[in-house]
Amino acid sequence: MRFDIITIFPKILDSYFSESLLKKAQDKGLIKIQIHNLRDFTGDKHHKVDDTPYGGGPGMVLKAEPVYKAVQAIKLKVKSSKLKVRTILLSLRGKKFDQKEAHRLAKYGQLVFICGRYEGVDERVAKYVADEELSIGDYVLSGGELPAAIVIEAVSRLIPGMLGKSESLEERKGTYPVYTKPERIELKVKSGKLKVFKVPPILLSGDHKKIEEWREKNS
Ligand code: SAM
């Protein structure tokens, strides 16, 4: 699966994408992540990507034309591979992203992300360039780069071969509380006193059926 990110801060996600699961997936050739600098798609010598909002008001707005050119260029590049493409504008007004949405997006061959900044992106991008708008939650971040990374990671985890066998099995079962060694730990609580916290005895019982039931109940 291929992910393309259009941003004015092309280095901002470098370290995240070059560690752990996403790095391994790229090394194995399961996914490809390409970052595109929006400034490379401007026509003027100052590489201007933003301008003041019509109607007045604070801040700057990302211009529609460079975004359009970037999306066109990215699509053209991979046209021959006939991947099923979806262009997504990260936006606070978008549909809320969740695990169900991750499953839906995992069916595409290529996702192109448009990351807003400042006061957002010229509305004509949402209307005529992007296929959809996605929000990662009801809180305001400074840009669409972290939301894009979140969507990429959640979608990537669903690609066959991404996770180890046991991990993907657990994923299907849902999420439940987990504990590891040691069996008991001593922590200072609010009052300043030391208190012992133990692992639920059921997890030490060796009774796999009961453990499964406990996990299901607590998931
Ligand atoms: N006043 C602007 C608005 O309401 O759209 C705030 C724009 S925000 C500071 C800049 C950019 O960050 C947005 O255009 C969007 O791309 C991204 N962004 C911020 N929070 C987001 C969220 N929760 N989900 C998706 N994108 C987000």
GROMACS .gro file of C-alpha atoms and ligand atoms in nm:
model
  246
    1MET     CA    1   0.000   0.000   0.000
    2ARG     CA    2   0.122   0.347  -0.081
    3PHE     CA    3   0.084   0.661   0.133
    4ASP     CA    4   0.159   1.011   0.005
    5ILE     CA    5   0.166   1.313   0.234
    6ILE     CA    6   0.148   1.670   0.106
    7THR     CA    7   0.282   1.912   0.365
    8ILE     CA    8   0.472   2.239   0.406
    9PHE     CA    9   0.689   2.066   0.671
   10PRO     CA   10   0.825   1.764   0.482
   11LYS     CA   11   1.075   1.661   0.755
   12ILE     CA   12   0.836   1.677   1.048
   13LEU     CA   13   0.747   1.304   1.046
   14ASP     CA   14   1.085   1.164   0.937
   15SER     CA   15   1.190   1.017   1.272
   16TYR     CA   16   0.850   0.859   1.340
   17PHE     CA   17   0.839   0.685   1.005
   18SER     CA   18   1.196   0.559   1.037
   19GLU     CA   19   1.145   0.358   1.357
   20SER     CA   20   0.953   0.052   1.470
   21LEU     CA   21   0.659  -0.102   1.285
   22LEU     CA   22   0.632   0.149   1.000
   23LYS     CA   23   1.004   0.127   0.933
   24LYS     CA   24   0.992  -0.255   0.924
   25ALA     CA   25   0.690  -0.246   0.693
   26GLN     CA   26   0.873  -0.015   0.453
   27ASP     CA   27   1.184  -0.232   0.463
   28LYS     CA   28   0.972  -0.538   0.385
   29GLY     CA   29   0.809  -0.352   0.094
   30LEU     CA   30   0.461  -0.383   0.244
   31ILE     CA   31   0.407  -0.007   0.246
   32LYS     CA   32   0.565   0.294   0.083
   33ILE     CA   33   0.547   0.638   0.244
   34GLN     CA   34   0.633   0.940   0.031
   35ILE     CA   35   0.640   1.294   0.164
   36HIS     CA   36   0.586   1.584  -0.079
   37ASN     CA   37   0.679   1.942  -0.010
   38LEU     CA   38   0.387   2.163  -0.108
   39ARG     CA   39   0.633   2.442  -0.197
   40ASP     CA   40   0.761   2.231  -0.487
   41PHE     CA   41   0.424   2.278  -0.656
   42THR     CA   42   0.417   2.657  -0.654
   43GLY     CA   43   0.469   2.867  -0.966
   44ASP     CA   44   0.635   3.179  -0.818
   45LYS     CA   45   0.995   3.235  -0.722
   46HIS     CA   46   0.907   3.276  -0.351
   47HIS     CA   47   0.725   2.940  -0.344
   48LYS     CA   48   0.424   3.099  -0.182
   49VAL     CA   49   0.183   2.842  -0.042
   50ASP     CA   50  -0.048   3.062   0.164
   51ASP     CA   51  -0.235   3.390   0.153
   52THR     CA   52  -0.472   3.601   0.360
   53PRO     CA   53  -0.836   3.492   0.391
   54TYR     CA   54  -1.101   3.655   0.174
   55GLY     CA   55  -1.348   3.843   0.392
   56GLY     CA   56  -1.076   3.928   0.641
   57GLY     CA   57  -0.990   3.765   0.970
   58PRO     CA   58  -0.673   3.639   1.132
   59GLY     CA   59  -0.409   3.402   0.999
   60MET     CA   60  -0.320   3.261   0.663
   61VAL     CA   61  -0.489   3.005   0.441
   62LEU     CA   62  -0.314   2.740   0.228
   63LYS     CA   63  -0.374   2.810  -0.140
   64ALA     CA   64  -0.573   2.565  -0.352
   65GLU     CA   65  -0.361   2.560  -0.670
   66PRO     CA   66  -0.036   2.415  -0.528
   67VAL     CA   67  -0.240   2.148  -0.348
   68TYR     CA   68  -0.423   2.064  -0.672
   69LYS     CA   69  -0.094   2.045  -0.865
   70ALA     CA   70   0.063   1.823  -0.598
   71VAL     CA   71  -0.230   1.580  -0.600
   72GLN     CA   72  -0.231   1.567  -0.980
   73ALA     CA   73   0.145   1.501  -0.993
   74ILE     CA   74   0.123   1.224  -0.732
   75LYS     CA   75  -0.168   1.057  -0.909
   76LEU     CA   76   0.004   1.078  -1.247
   77LYS     CA   77   0.320   0.916  -1.108
   78VAL     CA   78   0.139   0.601  -0.998
   79LYS     CA   79  -0.127   0.594  -1.269
   80SER     CA   80   0.040   0.305  -1.444
   81SER     CA   81   0.018   0.086  -1.133
   82LYS     CA   82  -0.363   0.116  -1.140
   83LEU     CA   83  -0.385   0.151  -0.763
   84LYS     CA   84  -0.721   0.244  -0.618
   85VAL     CA   85  -0.654   0.597  -0.490
   86ARG     CA   86  -0.828   0.804  -0.223
   87THR     CA   87  -0.735   1.167  -0.157
   88ILE     CA   88  -0.796   1.278   0.200
   89LEU     CA   89  -0.795   1.628   0.341
   90LEU     CA   90  -0.720   1.631   0.714
   91SER     CA   91  -0.974   1.869   0.855
   92LEU     CA   92  -1.159   1.946   1.174
   93ARG     CA   93  -1.482   1.939   0.978
   94GLY     CA   94  -1.415   1.589   0.848
   95LYS     CA   95  -1.572   1.256   0.930
   96LYS     CA   96  -1.441   1.118   1.259
   97PHE     CA   97  -1.163   0.862   1.212
   98ASP     CA   98  -1.198   0.535   1.402
   99GLN     CA   99  -1.110   0.166   1.362
  100LYS     CA  100  -1.404   0.112   1.126
  101GLU     CA  101  -1.274   0.393   0.907
  102ALA     CA  102  -0.927   0.237   0.919
  103HIS     CA  103  -1.072  -0.090   0.782
  104ARG     CA  104  -1.251   0.102   0.506
  105LEU     CA  105  -0.934   0.288   0.404
  106ALA     CA  106  -0.720  -0.026   0.414
  107LYS     CA  107  -0.906  -0.141   0.101
  108TYR     CA  108  -0.739   0.128  -0.110
  109GLY     CA  109  -0.405   0.084  -0.280
  110GLN     CA  110  -0.296   0.443  -0.227
  111LEU     CA  111  -0.395   0.717   0.017
  112VAL     CA  112  -0.294   1.076  -0.054
  113PHE     CA  113  -0.306   1.305   0.250
  114ILE     CA  114  -0.336   1.682   0.231
  115CYS     CA  115  -0.214   1.842   0.554
  116GLY     CA  116  -0.358   2.179   0.643
  117ARG     CA  117  -0.176   2.444   0.850
  118TYR     CA  118  -0.252   2.791   0.988
  119GLU     CA  119  -0.624   2.875   0.940
  120GLY     CA  120  -0.675   2.575   0.715
  121VAL     CA  121  -0.693   2.511   0.342
  122ASP     CA  122  -0.887   2.700   0.072
  123GLU     CA  123  -1.232   2.534   0.078
  124ARG     CA  124  -1.210   2.453  -0.295
  125VAL     CA  125  -0.966   2.176  -0.201
  126ALA     CA  126  -1.229   2.008   0.017
  127LYS     CA  127  -1.491   2.054  -0.253
  128TYR     CA  128  -1.306   1.977  -0.577
  129VAL     CA  129  -0.967   1.818  -0.506
  130ALA     CA  130  -1.007   1.583  -0.209
  131ASP     CA  131  -1.234   1.279  -0.212
  132GLU     CA  132  -1.312   1.317   0.154
  133GLU     CA  133  -1.229   1.505   0.475
  134LEU     CA  134  -1.115   1.323   0.788
  135SER     CA  135  -1.082   1.444   1.146
  136ILE     CA  136  -0.896   1.248   1.411
  137GLY     CA  137  -1.101   1.401   1.693
  138ASP     CA  138  -1.261   1.709   1.838
  139TYR     CA  139  -0.944   1.894   1.932
  140VAL     CA  140  -0.736   2.140   1.735
  141LEU     CA  141  -0.381   2.058   1.631
  142SER     CA  142  -0.148   2.294   1.445
  143GLY     CA  143  -0.137   2.086   1.130
  144GLY     CA  144  -0.256   1.776   0.949
  145GLU     CA  145   0.077   1.592   0.971
  146LEU     CA  146   0.014   1.412   1.302
  147PRO     CA  147  -0.342   1.321   1.197
  148ALA     CA  148  -0.200   1.179   0.871
  149ALA     CA  149   0.056   0.972   1.063
  150ILE     CA  150  -0.217   0.840   1.293
  151VAL     CA  151  -0.432   0.730   1.001
  152ILE     CA  152  -0.131   0.574   0.826
  153GLU     CA  153  -0.033   0.373   1.133
  154ALA     CA  154  -0.386   0.251   1.206
  155VAL     CA  155  -0.441   0.152   0.841
  156SER     CA  156  -0.098  -0.008   0.808
  157ARG     CA  157  -0.163  -0.238   1.106
  158LEU     CA  158  -0.446  -0.392   0.903
  159ILE     CA  159  -0.229  -0.484   0.606
  160PRO     CA  160  -0.166  -0.861   0.595
  161GLY     CA  161   0.188  -0.939   0.708
  162MET     CA  162   0.232  -0.619   0.910
  163LEU     CA  163   0.186  -0.766   1.256
  164GLY     CA  164   0.319  -1.085   1.406
  165LYS     CA  165   0.071  -1.373   1.413
  166SER     CA  166  -0.004  -1.349   1.785
  167GLU     CA  167  -0.040  -0.971   1.772
  168SER     CA  168  -0.294  -0.980   1.491
  169LEU     CA  169  -0.487  -1.253   1.668
  170GLU     CA  170  -0.512  -1.042   1.981
  171GLU     CA  171  -0.617  -0.748   1.768
  172ARG     CA  172  -0.915  -0.942   1.641
  173LYS     CA  173  -1.022  -1.030   1.992
  174GLY     CA  174  -1.027  -0.671   2.111
  175THR     CA  175  -0.839  -0.487   2.379
  176TYR     CA  176  -0.806  -0.600   2.740
  177PRO     CA  177  -0.586  -0.507   3.038
  178VAL     CA  178  -0.238  -0.655   3.030
  179TYR     CA  179   0.023  -0.712   3.302
  180THR     CA  180   0.386  -0.825   3.303
  181LYS     CA  181   0.654  -0.919   3.560
  182PRO     CA  182   0.689  -0.868   3.853
  183GLU     CA  183   0.376  -1.011   4.011
  184ARG     CA  184   0.368  -0.744   4.280
  185ILE     CA  185   0.492  -0.386   4.279
  186GLU     CA  186   0.511  -0.129   4.554
  187LEU     CA  187   0.406   0.223   4.460
  188LYS     CA  188   0.368   0.540   4.662
  189VAL     CA  189   0.004   0.648   4.658
  190LYS     CA  190  -0.133   1.002   4.697
  191SER     CA  191  -0.117   0.990   5.079
  192GLY     CA  192   0.258   0.923   5.054
  193LYS     CA  193   0.222   0.565   5.184
  194LEU     CA  194   0.360   0.262   5.003
  195LYS     CA  195   0.099   0.027   4.866
  196VAL     CA  196   0.134  -0.317   4.707
  197PHE     CA  197  -0.035  -0.375   4.371
  198LYS     CA  198  -0.071  -0.732   4.249
  199VAL     CA  199  -0.148  -0.895   3.916
  200PRO     CA  200  -0.507  -1.034   3.907
  201PRO     CA  201  -0.471  -1.396   4.034
  202ILE     CA  202  -0.669  -1.536   3.740
  203LEU     CA  203  -0.380  -1.446   3.507
  204LEU     CA  204  -0.144  -1.657   3.717
  205SER     CA  205  -0.383  -1.952   3.738
  206GLY     CA  206  -0.272  -2.126   3.419
  207ASP     CA  207  -0.642  -2.188   3.341
  208HIS     CA  208  -0.656  -2.068   2.979
  209LYS     CA  209  -1.032  -2.096   2.947
  210LYS     CA  210  -1.087  -1.879   3.255
  211ILE     CA  211  -0.821  -1.633   3.138
  212GLU     CA  212  -0.999  -1.601   2.801
  213GLU     CA  213  -1.329  -1.539   2.978
  214TRP     CA  214  -1.170  -1.276   3.204
  215ARG     CA  215  -1.017  -1.102   2.903
  216GLU     CA  216  -1.343  -1.102   2.714
  217LYS     CA  217  -1.527  -0.964   3.015
  218ASN     CA  218  -1.271  -0.688   3.057
  219SER     CA  219  -1.227  -0.600   2.692
  220SAM     N1  220  -0.949   2.731   1.252
  220SAM     C1  221  -0.904   2.624   1.171
  220SAM     C2  222  -1.022   2.529   1.142
  220SAM     O1  223  -1.118   2.533   1.217
  220SAM     O2  224  -1.012   2.450   1.048
  220SAM     C3  225  -0.793   2.551   1.241
  220SAM     C4  226  -0.699   2.490   1.147
  220SAM     S1  227  -0.575   2.390   1.226
  220SAM     C5  228  -0.486   2.503   1.327
  220SAM     C6  229  -0.466   2.362   1.094
  220SAM     C7  230  -0.482   2.231   1.024
  220SAM     O3  231  -0.450   2.125   1.112
  220SAM     C8  232  -0.618   2.197   0.970
  220SAM     O4  233  -0.641   2.257   0.845
  220SAM     C9  234  -0.612   2.045   0.959
  220SAM     O5  235  -0.548   2.006   0.840
  220SAM    C10  236  -0.520   2.008   1.075
  220SAM     N2  237  -0.591   1.959   1.194
  220SAM    C11  238  -0.593   2.015   1.317
  220SAM     N3  239  -0.663   1.943   1.404
  220SAM    C12  240  -0.708   1.835   1.336
  220SAM    C13  241  -0.786   1.722   1.371
  220SAM     N4  242  -0.836   1.706   1.493
  220SAM     N5  243  -0.811   1.630   1.275
  220SAM    C14  244  -0.762   1.645   1.149
  220SAM     N6  245  -0.687   1.751   1.111
  220SAM    C15  246  -0.660   1.844   1.202
   0.00000   0.00000   0.00000
